[in-house]
mmCIF file of C-alpha atoms and ligand atoms in Angstrom:
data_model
loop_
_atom_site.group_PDB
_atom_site.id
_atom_site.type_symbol
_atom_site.label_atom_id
_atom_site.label_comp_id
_atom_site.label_asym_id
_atom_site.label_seq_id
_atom_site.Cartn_x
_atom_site.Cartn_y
_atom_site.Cartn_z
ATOM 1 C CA UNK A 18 -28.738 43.057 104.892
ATOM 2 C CA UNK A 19 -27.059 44.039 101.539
ATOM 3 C CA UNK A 20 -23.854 42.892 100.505
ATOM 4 C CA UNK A 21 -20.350 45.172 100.996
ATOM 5 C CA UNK A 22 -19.428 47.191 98.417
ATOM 6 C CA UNK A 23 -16.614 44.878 96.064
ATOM 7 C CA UNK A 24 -14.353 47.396 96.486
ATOM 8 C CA UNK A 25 -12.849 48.595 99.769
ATOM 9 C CA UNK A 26 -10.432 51.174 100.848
ATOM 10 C CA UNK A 27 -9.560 51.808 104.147
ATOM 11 C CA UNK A 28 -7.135 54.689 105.085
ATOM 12 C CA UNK A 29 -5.753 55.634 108.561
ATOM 13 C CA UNK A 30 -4.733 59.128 109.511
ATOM 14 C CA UNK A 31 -3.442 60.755 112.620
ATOM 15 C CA UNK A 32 -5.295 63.541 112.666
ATOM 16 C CA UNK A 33 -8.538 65.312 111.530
ATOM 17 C CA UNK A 34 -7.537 67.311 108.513
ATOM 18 C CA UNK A 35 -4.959 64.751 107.218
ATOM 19 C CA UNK A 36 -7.696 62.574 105.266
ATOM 20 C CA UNK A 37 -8.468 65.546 102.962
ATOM 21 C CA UNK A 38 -5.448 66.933 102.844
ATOM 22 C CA UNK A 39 -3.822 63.554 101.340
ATOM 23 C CA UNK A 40 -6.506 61.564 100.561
ATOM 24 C CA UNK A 41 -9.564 63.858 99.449
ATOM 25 C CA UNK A 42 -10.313 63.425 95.926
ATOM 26 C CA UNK A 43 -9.153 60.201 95.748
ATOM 27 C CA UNK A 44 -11.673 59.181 98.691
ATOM 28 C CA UNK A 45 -14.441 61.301 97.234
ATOM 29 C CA UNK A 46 -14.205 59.420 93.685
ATOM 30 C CA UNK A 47 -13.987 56.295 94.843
ATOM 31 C CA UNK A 48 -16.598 56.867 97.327
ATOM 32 C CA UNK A 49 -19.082 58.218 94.395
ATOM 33 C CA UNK A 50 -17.655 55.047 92.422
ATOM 34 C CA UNK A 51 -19.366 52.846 95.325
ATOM 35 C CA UNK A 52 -16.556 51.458 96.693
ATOM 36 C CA UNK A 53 -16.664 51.237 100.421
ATOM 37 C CA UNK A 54 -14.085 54.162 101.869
ATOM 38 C CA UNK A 55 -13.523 53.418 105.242
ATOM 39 C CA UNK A 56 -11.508 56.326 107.437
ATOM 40 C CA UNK A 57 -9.890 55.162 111.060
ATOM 41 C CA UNK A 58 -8.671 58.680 112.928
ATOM 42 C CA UNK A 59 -6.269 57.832 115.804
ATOM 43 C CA UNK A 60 -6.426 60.694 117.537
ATOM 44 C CA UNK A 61 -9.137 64.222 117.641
ATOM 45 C CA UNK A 62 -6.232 66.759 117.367
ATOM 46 C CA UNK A 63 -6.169 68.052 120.376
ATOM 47 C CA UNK A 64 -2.750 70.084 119.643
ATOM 48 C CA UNK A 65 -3.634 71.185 117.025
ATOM 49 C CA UNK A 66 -2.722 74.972 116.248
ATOM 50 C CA UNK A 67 -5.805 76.712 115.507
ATOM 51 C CA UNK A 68 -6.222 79.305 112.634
ATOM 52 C CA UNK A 69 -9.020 81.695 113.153
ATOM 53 C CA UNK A 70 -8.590 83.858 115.900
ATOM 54 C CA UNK A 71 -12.000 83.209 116.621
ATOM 55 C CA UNK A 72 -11.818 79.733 117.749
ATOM 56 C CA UNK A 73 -8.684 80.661 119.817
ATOM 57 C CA UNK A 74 -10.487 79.785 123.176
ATOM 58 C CA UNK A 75 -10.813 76.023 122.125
ATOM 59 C CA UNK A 76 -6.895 75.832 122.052
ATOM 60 C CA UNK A 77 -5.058 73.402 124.595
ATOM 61 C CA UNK A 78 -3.679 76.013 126.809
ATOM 62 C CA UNK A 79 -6.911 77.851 127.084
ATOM 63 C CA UNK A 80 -10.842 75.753 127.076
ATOM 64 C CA UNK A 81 -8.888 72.782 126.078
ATOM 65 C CA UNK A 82 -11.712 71.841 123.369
ATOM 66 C CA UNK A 83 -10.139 71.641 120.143
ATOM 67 C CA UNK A 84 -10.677 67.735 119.666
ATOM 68 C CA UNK A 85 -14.414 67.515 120.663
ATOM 69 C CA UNK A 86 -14.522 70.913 117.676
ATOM 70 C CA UNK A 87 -12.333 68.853 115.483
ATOM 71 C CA UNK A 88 -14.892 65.700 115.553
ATOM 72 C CA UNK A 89 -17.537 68.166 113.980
ATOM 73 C CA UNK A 90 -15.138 69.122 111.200
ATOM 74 C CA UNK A 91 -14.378 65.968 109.895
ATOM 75 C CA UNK A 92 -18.032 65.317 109.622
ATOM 76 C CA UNK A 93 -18.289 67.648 107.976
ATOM 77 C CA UNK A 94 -15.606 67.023 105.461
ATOM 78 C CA UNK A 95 -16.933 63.420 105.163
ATOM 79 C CA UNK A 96 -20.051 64.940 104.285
ATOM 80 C CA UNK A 97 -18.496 66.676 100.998
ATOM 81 C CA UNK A 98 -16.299 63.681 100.600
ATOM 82 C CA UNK A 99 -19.302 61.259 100.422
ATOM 83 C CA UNK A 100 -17.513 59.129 102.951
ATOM 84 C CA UNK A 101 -20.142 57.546 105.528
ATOM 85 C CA UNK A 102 -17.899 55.070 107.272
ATOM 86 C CA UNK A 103 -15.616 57.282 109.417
ATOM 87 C CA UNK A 104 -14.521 55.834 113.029
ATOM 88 C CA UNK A 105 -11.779 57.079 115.764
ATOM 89 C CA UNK A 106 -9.271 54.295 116.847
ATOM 90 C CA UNK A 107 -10.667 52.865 119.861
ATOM 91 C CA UNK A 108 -13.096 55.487 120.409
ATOM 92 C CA UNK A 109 -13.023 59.209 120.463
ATOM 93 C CA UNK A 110 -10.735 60.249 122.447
ATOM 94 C CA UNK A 111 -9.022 57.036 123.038
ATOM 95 C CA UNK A 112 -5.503 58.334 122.399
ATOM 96 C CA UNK A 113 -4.360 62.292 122.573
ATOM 97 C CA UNK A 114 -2.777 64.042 120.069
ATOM 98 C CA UNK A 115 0.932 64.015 120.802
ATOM 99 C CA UNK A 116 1.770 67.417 119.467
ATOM 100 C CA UNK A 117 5.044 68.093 117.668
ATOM 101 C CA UNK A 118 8.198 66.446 117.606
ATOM 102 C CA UNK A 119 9.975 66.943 121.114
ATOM 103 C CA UNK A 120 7.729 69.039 122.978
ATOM 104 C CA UNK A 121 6.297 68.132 126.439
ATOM 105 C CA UNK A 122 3.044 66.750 125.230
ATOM 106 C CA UNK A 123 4.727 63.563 123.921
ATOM 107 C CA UNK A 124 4.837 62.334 127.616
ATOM 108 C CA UNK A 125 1.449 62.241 128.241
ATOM 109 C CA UNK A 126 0.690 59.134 128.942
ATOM 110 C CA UNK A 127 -2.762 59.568 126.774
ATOM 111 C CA UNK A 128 -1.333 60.643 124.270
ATOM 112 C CA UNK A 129 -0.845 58.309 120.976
ATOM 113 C CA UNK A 130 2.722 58.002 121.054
ATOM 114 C CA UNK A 131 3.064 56.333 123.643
ATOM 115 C CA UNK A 132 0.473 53.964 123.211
ATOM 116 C CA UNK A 133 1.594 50.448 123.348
ATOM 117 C CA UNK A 134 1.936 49.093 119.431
ATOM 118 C CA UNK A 135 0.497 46.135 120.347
ATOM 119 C CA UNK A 136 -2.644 47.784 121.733
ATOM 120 C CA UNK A 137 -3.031 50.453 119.173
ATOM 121 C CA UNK A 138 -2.743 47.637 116.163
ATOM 122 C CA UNK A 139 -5.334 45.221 117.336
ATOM 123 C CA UNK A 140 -7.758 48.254 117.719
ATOM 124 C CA UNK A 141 -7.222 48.540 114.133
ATOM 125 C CA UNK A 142 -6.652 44.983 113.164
ATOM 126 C CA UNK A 143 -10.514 44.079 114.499
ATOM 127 C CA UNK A 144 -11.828 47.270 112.148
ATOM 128 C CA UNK A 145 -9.232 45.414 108.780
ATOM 129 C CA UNK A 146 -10.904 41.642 109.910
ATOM 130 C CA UNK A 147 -14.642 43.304 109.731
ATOM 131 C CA UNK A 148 -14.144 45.562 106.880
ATOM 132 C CA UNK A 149 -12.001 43.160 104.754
ATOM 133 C CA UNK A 150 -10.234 46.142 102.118
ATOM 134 C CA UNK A 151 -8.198 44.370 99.834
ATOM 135 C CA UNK A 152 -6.295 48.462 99.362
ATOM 136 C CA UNK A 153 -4.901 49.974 102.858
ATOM 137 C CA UNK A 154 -3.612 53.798 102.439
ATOM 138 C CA UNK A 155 -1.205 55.439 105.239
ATOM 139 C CA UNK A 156 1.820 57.130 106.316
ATOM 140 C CA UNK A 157 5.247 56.468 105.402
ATOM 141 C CA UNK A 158 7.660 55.326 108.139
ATOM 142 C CA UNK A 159 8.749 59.061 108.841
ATOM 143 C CA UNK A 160 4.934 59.936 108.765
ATOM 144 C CA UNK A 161 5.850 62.186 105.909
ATOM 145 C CA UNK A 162 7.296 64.706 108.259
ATOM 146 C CA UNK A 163 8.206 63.448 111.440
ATOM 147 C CA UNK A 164 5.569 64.370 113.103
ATOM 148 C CA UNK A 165 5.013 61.900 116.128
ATOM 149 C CA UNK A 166 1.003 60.724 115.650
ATOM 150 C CA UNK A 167 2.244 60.225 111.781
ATOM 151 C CA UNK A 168 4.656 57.995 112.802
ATOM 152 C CA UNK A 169 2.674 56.241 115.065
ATOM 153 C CA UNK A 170 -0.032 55.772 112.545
ATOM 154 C CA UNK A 171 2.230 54.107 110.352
ATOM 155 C CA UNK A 172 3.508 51.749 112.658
ATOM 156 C CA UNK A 173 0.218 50.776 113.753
ATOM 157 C CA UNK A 174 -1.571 50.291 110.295
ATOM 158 C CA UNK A 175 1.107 48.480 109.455
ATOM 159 C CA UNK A 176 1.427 45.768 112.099
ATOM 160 C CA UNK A 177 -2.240 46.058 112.028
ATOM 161 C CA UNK A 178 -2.171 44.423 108.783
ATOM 162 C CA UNK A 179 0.551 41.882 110.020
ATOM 163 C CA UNK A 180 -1.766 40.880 112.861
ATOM 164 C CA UNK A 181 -5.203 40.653 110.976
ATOM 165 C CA UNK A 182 -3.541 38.174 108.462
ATOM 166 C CA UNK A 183 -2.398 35.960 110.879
ATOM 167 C CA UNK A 184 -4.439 33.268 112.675
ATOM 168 C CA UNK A 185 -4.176 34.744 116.434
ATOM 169 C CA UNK A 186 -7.207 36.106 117.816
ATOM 170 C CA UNK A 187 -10.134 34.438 116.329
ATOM 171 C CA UNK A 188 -12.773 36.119 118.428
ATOM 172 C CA UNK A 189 -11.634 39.277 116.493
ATOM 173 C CA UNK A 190 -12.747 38.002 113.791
ATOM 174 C CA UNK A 191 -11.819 36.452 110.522
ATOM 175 C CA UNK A 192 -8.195 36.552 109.723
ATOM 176 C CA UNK A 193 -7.752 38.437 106.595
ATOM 177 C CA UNK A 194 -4.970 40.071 104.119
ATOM 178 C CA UNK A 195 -4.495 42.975 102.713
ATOM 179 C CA UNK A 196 -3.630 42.526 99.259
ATOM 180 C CA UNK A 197 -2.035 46.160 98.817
ATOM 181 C CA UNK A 198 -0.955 48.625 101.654
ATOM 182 C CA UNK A 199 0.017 52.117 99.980
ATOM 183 C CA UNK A 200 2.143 55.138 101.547
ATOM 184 C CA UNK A 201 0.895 58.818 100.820
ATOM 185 C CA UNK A 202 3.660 60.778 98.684
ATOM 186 C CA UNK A 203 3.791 63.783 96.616
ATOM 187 C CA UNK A 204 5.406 63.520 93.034
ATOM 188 C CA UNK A 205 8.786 65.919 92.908
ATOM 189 C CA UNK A 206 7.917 66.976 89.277
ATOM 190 C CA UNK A 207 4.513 67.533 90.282
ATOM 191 C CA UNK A 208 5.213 69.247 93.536
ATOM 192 C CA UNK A 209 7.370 72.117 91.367
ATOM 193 C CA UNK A 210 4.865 72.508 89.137
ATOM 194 C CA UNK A 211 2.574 73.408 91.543
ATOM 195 C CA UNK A 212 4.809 76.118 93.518
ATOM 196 C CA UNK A 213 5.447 77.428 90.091
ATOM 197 C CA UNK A 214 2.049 78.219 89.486
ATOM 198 C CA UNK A 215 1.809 79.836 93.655
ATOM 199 C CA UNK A 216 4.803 81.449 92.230
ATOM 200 C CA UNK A 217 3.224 83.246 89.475
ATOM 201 C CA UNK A 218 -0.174 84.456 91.267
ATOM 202 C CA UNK A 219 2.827 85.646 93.743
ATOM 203 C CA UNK A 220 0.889 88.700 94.974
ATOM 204 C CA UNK A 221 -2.973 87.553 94.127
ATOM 205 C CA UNK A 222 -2.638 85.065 96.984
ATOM 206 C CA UNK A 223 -3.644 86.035 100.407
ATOM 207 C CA UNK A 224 -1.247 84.384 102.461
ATOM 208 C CA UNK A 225 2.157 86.241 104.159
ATOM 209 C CA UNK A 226 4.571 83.646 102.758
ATOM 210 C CA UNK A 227 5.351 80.708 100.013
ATOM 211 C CA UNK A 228 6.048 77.599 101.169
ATOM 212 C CA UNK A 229 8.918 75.382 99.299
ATOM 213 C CA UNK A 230 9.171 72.008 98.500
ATOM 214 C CA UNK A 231 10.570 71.032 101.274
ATOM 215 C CA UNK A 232 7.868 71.983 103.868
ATOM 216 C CA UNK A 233 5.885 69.514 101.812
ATOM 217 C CA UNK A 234 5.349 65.776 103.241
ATOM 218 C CA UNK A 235 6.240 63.044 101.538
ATOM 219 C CA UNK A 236 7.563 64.159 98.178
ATOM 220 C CA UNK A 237 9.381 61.565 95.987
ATOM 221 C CA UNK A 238 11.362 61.188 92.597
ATOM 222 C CA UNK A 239 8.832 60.460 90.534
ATOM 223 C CA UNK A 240 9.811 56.687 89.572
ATOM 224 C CA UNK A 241 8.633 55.659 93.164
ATOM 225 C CA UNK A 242 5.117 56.907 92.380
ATOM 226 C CA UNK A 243 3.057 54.065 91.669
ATOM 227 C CA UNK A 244 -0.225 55.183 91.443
ATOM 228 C CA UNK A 245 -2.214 58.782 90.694
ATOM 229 C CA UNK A 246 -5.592 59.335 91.151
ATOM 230 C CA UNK A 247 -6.435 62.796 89.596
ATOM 231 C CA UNK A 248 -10.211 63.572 90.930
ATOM 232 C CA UNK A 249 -10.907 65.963 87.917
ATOM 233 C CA UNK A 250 -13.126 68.976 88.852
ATOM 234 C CA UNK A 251 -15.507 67.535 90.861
ATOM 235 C CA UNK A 252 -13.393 65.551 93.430
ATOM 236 C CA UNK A 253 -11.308 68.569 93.195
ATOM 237 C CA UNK A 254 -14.338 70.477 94.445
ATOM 238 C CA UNK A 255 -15.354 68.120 97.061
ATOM 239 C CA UNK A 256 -11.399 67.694 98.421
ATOM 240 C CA UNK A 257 -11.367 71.352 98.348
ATOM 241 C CA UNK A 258 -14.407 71.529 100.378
ATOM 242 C CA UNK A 259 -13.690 68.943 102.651
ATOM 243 C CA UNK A 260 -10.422 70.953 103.650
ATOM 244 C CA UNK A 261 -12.664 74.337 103.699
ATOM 245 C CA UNK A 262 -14.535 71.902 106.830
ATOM 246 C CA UNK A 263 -11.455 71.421 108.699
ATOM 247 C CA UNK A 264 -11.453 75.948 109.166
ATOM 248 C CA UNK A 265 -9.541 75.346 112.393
ATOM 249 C CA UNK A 266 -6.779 73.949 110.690
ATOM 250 C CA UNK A 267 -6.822 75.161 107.570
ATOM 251 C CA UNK A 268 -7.382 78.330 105.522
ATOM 252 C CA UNK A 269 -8.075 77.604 101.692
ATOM 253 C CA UNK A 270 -7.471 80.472 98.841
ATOM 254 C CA UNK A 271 -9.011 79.184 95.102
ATOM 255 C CA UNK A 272 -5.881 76.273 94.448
ATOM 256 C CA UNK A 273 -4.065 77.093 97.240
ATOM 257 C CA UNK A 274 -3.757 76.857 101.011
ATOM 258 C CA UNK A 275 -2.372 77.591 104.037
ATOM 259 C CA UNK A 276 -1.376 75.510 107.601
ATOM 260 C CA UNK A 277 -0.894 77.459 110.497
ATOM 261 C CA UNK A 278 2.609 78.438 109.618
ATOM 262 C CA UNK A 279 0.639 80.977 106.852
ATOM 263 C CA UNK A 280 2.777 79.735 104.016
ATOM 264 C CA UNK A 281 0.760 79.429 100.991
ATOM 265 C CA UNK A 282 1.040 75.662 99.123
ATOM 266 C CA UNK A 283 -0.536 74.528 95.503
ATOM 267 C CA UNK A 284 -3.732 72.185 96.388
ATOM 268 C CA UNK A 285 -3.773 68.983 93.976
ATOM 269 C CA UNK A 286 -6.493 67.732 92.765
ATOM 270 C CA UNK A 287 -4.458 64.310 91.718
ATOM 271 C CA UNK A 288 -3.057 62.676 95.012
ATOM 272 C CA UNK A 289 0.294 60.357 94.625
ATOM 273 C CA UNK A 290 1.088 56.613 96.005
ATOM 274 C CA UNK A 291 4.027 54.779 96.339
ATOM 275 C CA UNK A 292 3.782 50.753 97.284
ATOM 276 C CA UNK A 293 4.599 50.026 101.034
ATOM 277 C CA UNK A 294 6.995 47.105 99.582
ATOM 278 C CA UNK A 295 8.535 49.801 96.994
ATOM 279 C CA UNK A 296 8.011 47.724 93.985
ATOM 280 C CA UNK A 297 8.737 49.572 91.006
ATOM 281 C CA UNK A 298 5.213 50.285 88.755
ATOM 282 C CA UNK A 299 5.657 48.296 85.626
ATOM 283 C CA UNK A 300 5.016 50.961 82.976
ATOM 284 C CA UNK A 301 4.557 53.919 84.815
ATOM 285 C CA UNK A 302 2.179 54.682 87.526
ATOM 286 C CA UNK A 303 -1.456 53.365 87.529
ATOM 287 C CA UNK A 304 -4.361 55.853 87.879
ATOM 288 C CA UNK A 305 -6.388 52.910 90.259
ATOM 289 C CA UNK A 306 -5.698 51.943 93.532
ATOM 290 C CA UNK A 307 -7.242 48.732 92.625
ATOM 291 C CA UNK A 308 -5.157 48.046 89.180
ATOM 292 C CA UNK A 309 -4.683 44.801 88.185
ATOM 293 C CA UNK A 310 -6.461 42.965 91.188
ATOM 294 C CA UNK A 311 -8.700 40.305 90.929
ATOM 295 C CA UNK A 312 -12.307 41.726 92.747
ATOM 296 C CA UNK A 313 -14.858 39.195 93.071
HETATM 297 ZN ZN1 LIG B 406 -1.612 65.269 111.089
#
């Protein structure tokens, strides 16, 4: 047996797709730096709205097999991410997508939003007591954009982190604490830049519309950010390829991409984090997850 990597992330997302979206060149260069990247799904994505209208079949109103297609995806992206630790909460298929905000898929009783907190977080808190990552990346309490799973992930990582610290529970494992829980964001000055450059290639770009700012998750005055991790070229390449993967989901133009909704938004190759207990970043952000910690 070999020794864990000194450094370990872990991240938890909803959904496939939401890992590379946020997360991808900052999990692909830390990944290549051998830290251990550790990715907990909580749901497949069953609701998801698919892209190509040749996977239209797999939808939930139709064959009903997006989430089984969706598992093959994220391999796939954690194949161009590097990452070799990937696990489901619970399982596949342990908890359903939820869908959006409101509609009648939140009632399932499957489904992850109504999954007991309790339940859902010591799931998680026996992955945080065997892994043992001193960084923890998620949602922020409005999941970014309200979306239901998002919100739910959030909630869970964070009382996962709560329970696995404590002493309860000793047969899962090893209490243990967290020494830094992040929430995804997007920069405000960075997120303009970006549309101002979709802006410009205006016609060049293959997609019907233009997103704004505001259909973006998470974006914050830029004070709050206190860490960026730009991936340079080649995390760039391997985020960019990791969301190419996900080709339900997602369709990918050069630096730019597309949702479902067919609005066009600027892909970053630097990702943005804000602390989970909003301490201000003495001296400006920090361009390491890790900065300033003590790492055996
Ligand atoms: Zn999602």
């Amino acid at each position: 047996m070999t020794d864990p990597p000194d450094r370990r992330l872990l991240l938890v997302h909803a959904h496939p797709d939401d890992e590379s979206i946020n997360n991808g060149a900052t999990m692909a260069k830390y990944a290549a730096e051998g830290a251990l990247v550790t990715l907990v799904t909580c749901t497949l994505g069953e609701e998801g709205e698919v892209i190509p209208p040749g996977l239209a079949h797999l939808a939930p109103d139709r064959e009903d097999t997006l989430g089984p297609y969706r598992i093959g995806e994220l391999a796939a992206a954690m194949r161009e991410l590097g990452v070799t630790d990937h696990r489901f909460l619970g399982g596949p298929g342990r908890y359903r997508d939820s869908g959006m905000m409101g509609v009648e898929q939140n009632a399932r009783p499957d489904c992850f939003w109504r999954a007991p907190l309790d339940e859902a977080a010591e799931l998680l808190m026996e992955v945080i007591r065997e892994v043992r990552p001193q960084v923890l990346v998620t949602y922020d309490p409005n999941g970014g954009y309200g979306h239901p799973d998002h919100i739910q992930a959030h909630r869970v990582a964070m009382r996962a982190a709560e329970l696995a610290a404590a002493d309860d529970r000793p047969e899962l494992g090893r209490p243990h604490t967290v020494a830094r829980i992040y929430w995804n964001c997007v920069q405000r000055s960075a997120i303009e830049a970006g549309f101002a450059r979709l802006r410009e290639a205006g016609r060049d770009i293959p997609f019907p519309g233009i997103a704004g700012a505001d259909d973006v998750p998470g974006v914050v005055d830029d004070s709050e950010v206190a860490v960026i991790i730009d991936g340079g070229d080649r995390h760039f390449a391997a985020k960019t390829a990791a969301m190419r993967a996900h080709a339900s989901q997602i369709a990918v133009d050069g630096p730019f991409f597309a949702l479902s909704n067919d609005l066009g938004q600027p892909l970053f190759g630097a990702e943005h984090y804000r602390l989970a207990d909003a301490s201000a970043p003495p001296g400006g952000p920090a361009d390491d997850l890790f900065a300033g910690m003590v790492i055996p």
